[in-house]
mmCIF file of C-alpha atoms in Angstrom:
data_model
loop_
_atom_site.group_PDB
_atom_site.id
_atom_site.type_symbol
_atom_site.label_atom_id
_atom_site.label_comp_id
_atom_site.label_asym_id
_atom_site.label_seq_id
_atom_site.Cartn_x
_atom_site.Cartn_y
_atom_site.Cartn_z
ATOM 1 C CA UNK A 1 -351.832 76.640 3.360
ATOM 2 C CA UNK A 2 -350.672 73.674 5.077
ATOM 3 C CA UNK A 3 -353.037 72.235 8.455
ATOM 4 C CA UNK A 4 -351.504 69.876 11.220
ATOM 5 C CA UNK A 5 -353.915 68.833 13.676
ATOM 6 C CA UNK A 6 -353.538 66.569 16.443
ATOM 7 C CA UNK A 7 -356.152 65.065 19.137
ATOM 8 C CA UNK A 8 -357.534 61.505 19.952
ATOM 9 C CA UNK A 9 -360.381 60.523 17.710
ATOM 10 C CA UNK A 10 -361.952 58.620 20.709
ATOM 11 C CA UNK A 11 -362.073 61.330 23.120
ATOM 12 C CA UNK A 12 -364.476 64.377 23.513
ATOM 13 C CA UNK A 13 -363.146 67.579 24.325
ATOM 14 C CA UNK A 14 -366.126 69.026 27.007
ATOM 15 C CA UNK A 15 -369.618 67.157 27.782
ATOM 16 C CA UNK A 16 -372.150 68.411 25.201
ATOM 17 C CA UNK A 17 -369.317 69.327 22.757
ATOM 18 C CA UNK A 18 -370.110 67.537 19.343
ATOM 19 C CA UNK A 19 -366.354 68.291 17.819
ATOM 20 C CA UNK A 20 -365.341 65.880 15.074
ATOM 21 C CA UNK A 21 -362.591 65.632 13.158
ATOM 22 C CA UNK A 22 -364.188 64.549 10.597
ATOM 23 C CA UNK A 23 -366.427 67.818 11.172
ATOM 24 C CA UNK A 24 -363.063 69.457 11.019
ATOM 25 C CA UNK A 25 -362.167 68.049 7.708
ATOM 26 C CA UNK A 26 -365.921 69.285 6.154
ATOM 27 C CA UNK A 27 -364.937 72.496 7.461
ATOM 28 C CA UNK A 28 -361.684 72.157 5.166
ATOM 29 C CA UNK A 29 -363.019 70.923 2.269
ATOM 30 C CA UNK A 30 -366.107 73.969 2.091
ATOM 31 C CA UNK A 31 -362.885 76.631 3.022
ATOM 32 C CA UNK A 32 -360.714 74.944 0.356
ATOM 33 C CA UNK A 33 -361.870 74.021 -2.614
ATOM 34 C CA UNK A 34 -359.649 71.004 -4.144
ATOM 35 C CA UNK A 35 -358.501 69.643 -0.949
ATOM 36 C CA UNK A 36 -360.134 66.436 -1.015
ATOM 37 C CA UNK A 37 -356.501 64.720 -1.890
ATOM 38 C CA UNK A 38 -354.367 66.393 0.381
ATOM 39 C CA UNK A 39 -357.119 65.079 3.369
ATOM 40 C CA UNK A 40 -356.958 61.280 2.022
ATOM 41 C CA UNK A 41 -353.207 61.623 3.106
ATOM 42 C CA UNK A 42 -354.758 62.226 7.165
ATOM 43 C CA UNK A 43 -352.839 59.483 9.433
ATOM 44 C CA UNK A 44 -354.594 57.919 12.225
ATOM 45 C CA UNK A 45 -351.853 56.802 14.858
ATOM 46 C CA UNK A 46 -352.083 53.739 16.401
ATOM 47 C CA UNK A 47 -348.540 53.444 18.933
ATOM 48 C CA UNK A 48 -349.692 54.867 22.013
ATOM 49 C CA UNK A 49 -346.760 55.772 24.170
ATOM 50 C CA UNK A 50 -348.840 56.631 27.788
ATOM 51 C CA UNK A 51 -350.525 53.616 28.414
ATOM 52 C CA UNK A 52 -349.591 49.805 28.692
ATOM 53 C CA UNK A 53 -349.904 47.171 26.779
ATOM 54 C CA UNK A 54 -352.232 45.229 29.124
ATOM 55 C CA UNK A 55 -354.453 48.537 29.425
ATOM 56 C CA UNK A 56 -355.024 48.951 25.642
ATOM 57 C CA UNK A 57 -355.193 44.793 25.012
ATOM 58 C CA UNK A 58 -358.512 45.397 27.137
ATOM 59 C CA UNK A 59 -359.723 48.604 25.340
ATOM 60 C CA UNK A 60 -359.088 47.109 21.994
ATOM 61 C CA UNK A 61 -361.105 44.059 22.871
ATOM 62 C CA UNK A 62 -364.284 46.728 24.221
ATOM 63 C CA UNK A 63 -363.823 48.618 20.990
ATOM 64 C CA UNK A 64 -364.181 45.577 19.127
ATOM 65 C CA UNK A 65 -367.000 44.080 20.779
ATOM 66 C CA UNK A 66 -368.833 48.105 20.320
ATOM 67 C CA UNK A 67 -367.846 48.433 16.789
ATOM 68 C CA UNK A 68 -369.744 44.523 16.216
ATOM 69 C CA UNK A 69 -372.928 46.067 18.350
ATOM 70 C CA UNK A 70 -372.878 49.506 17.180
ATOM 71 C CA UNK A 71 -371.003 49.285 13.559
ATOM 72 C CA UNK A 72 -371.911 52.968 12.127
ATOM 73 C CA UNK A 73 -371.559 54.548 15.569
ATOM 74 C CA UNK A 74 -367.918 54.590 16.009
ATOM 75 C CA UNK A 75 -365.178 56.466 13.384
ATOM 76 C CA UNK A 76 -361.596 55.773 12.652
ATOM 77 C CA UNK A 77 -361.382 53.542 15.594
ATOM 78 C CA UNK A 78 -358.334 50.895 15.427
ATOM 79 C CA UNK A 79 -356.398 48.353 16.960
ATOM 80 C CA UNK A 80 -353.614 50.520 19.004
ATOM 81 C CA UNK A 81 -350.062 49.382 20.218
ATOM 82 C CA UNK A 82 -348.463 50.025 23.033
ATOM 83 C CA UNK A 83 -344.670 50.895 23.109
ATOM 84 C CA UNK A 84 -344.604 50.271 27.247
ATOM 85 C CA UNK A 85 -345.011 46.764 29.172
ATOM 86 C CA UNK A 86 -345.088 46.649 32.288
ATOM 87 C CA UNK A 87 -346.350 43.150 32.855
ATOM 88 C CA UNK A 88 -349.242 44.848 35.363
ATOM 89 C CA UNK A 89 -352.413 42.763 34.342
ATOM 90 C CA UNK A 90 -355.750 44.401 34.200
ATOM 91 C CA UNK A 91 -358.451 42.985 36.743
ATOM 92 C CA UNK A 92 -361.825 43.146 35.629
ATOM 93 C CA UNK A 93 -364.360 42.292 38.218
ATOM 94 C CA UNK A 94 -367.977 42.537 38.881
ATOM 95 C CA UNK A 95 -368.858 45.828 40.621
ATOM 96 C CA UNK A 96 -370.679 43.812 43.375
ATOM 97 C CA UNK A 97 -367.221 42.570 43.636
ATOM 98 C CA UNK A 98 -364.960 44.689 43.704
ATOM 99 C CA UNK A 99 -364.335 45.507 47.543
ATOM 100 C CA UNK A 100 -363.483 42.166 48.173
ATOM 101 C CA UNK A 101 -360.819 41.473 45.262
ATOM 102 C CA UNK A 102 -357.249 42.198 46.619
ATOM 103 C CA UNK A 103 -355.476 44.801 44.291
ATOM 104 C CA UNK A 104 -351.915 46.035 44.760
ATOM 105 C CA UNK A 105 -351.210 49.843 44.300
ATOM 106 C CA UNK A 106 -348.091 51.112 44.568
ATOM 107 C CA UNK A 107 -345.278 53.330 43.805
ATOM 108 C CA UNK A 108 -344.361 51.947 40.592
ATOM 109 C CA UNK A 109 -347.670 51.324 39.370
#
């Protein structure tokens, strides 16, 4: 019996829904005995093709400051890649801020 399963490891499917994949793989291992190899051989991908480079610099640099404060809370999270650059920064402001900082939206953004 051969599984493929795809899904982001960082996302949760519905509010209230406590889906792992690691769940997943407990599931596997009590409904096939023996498995334990074949699930050591699980990728985690790490090129993200939908979002930019700028977007995921700033998400990997929040994951890493969570995964320093919280260091059991978060699984299987790593340092992603991003295949497009677009050269569009990321502005991070103070919420107080925000209405005042001039941001430029537009058709190829």
């Amino acid at each position: 019996l051969n599984w493929v399963c795809a899904g982001d490891t960082a996302q949760m499917i519905s509010p209230g829904c406590s889906f792992t994949f690691d769940g997943l793989k407990q599931v596997m291992r009590s409904v096939q005995p023996g498995i334990d190899q074949r699930l050591k051989g699980c990728a985690n991908l790490l090129v993200n093709y939908r979002t930019t480079k700028d977007i995921l610099d700033v998400g990997n640099q929040v994951l890493g400051c969570a995964k320093s404060v919280f260091p059991n809370a978060i699984a299987h999270a790593q340092k992603e890649r991003a295949v497009k650059d677009l050269g569009i920064k990321v502005l991070l402001v103070h919420w107080a801020d925000a209405l005042y900082e001039k941001a430029s939206f537009g058709p190829s953004q």
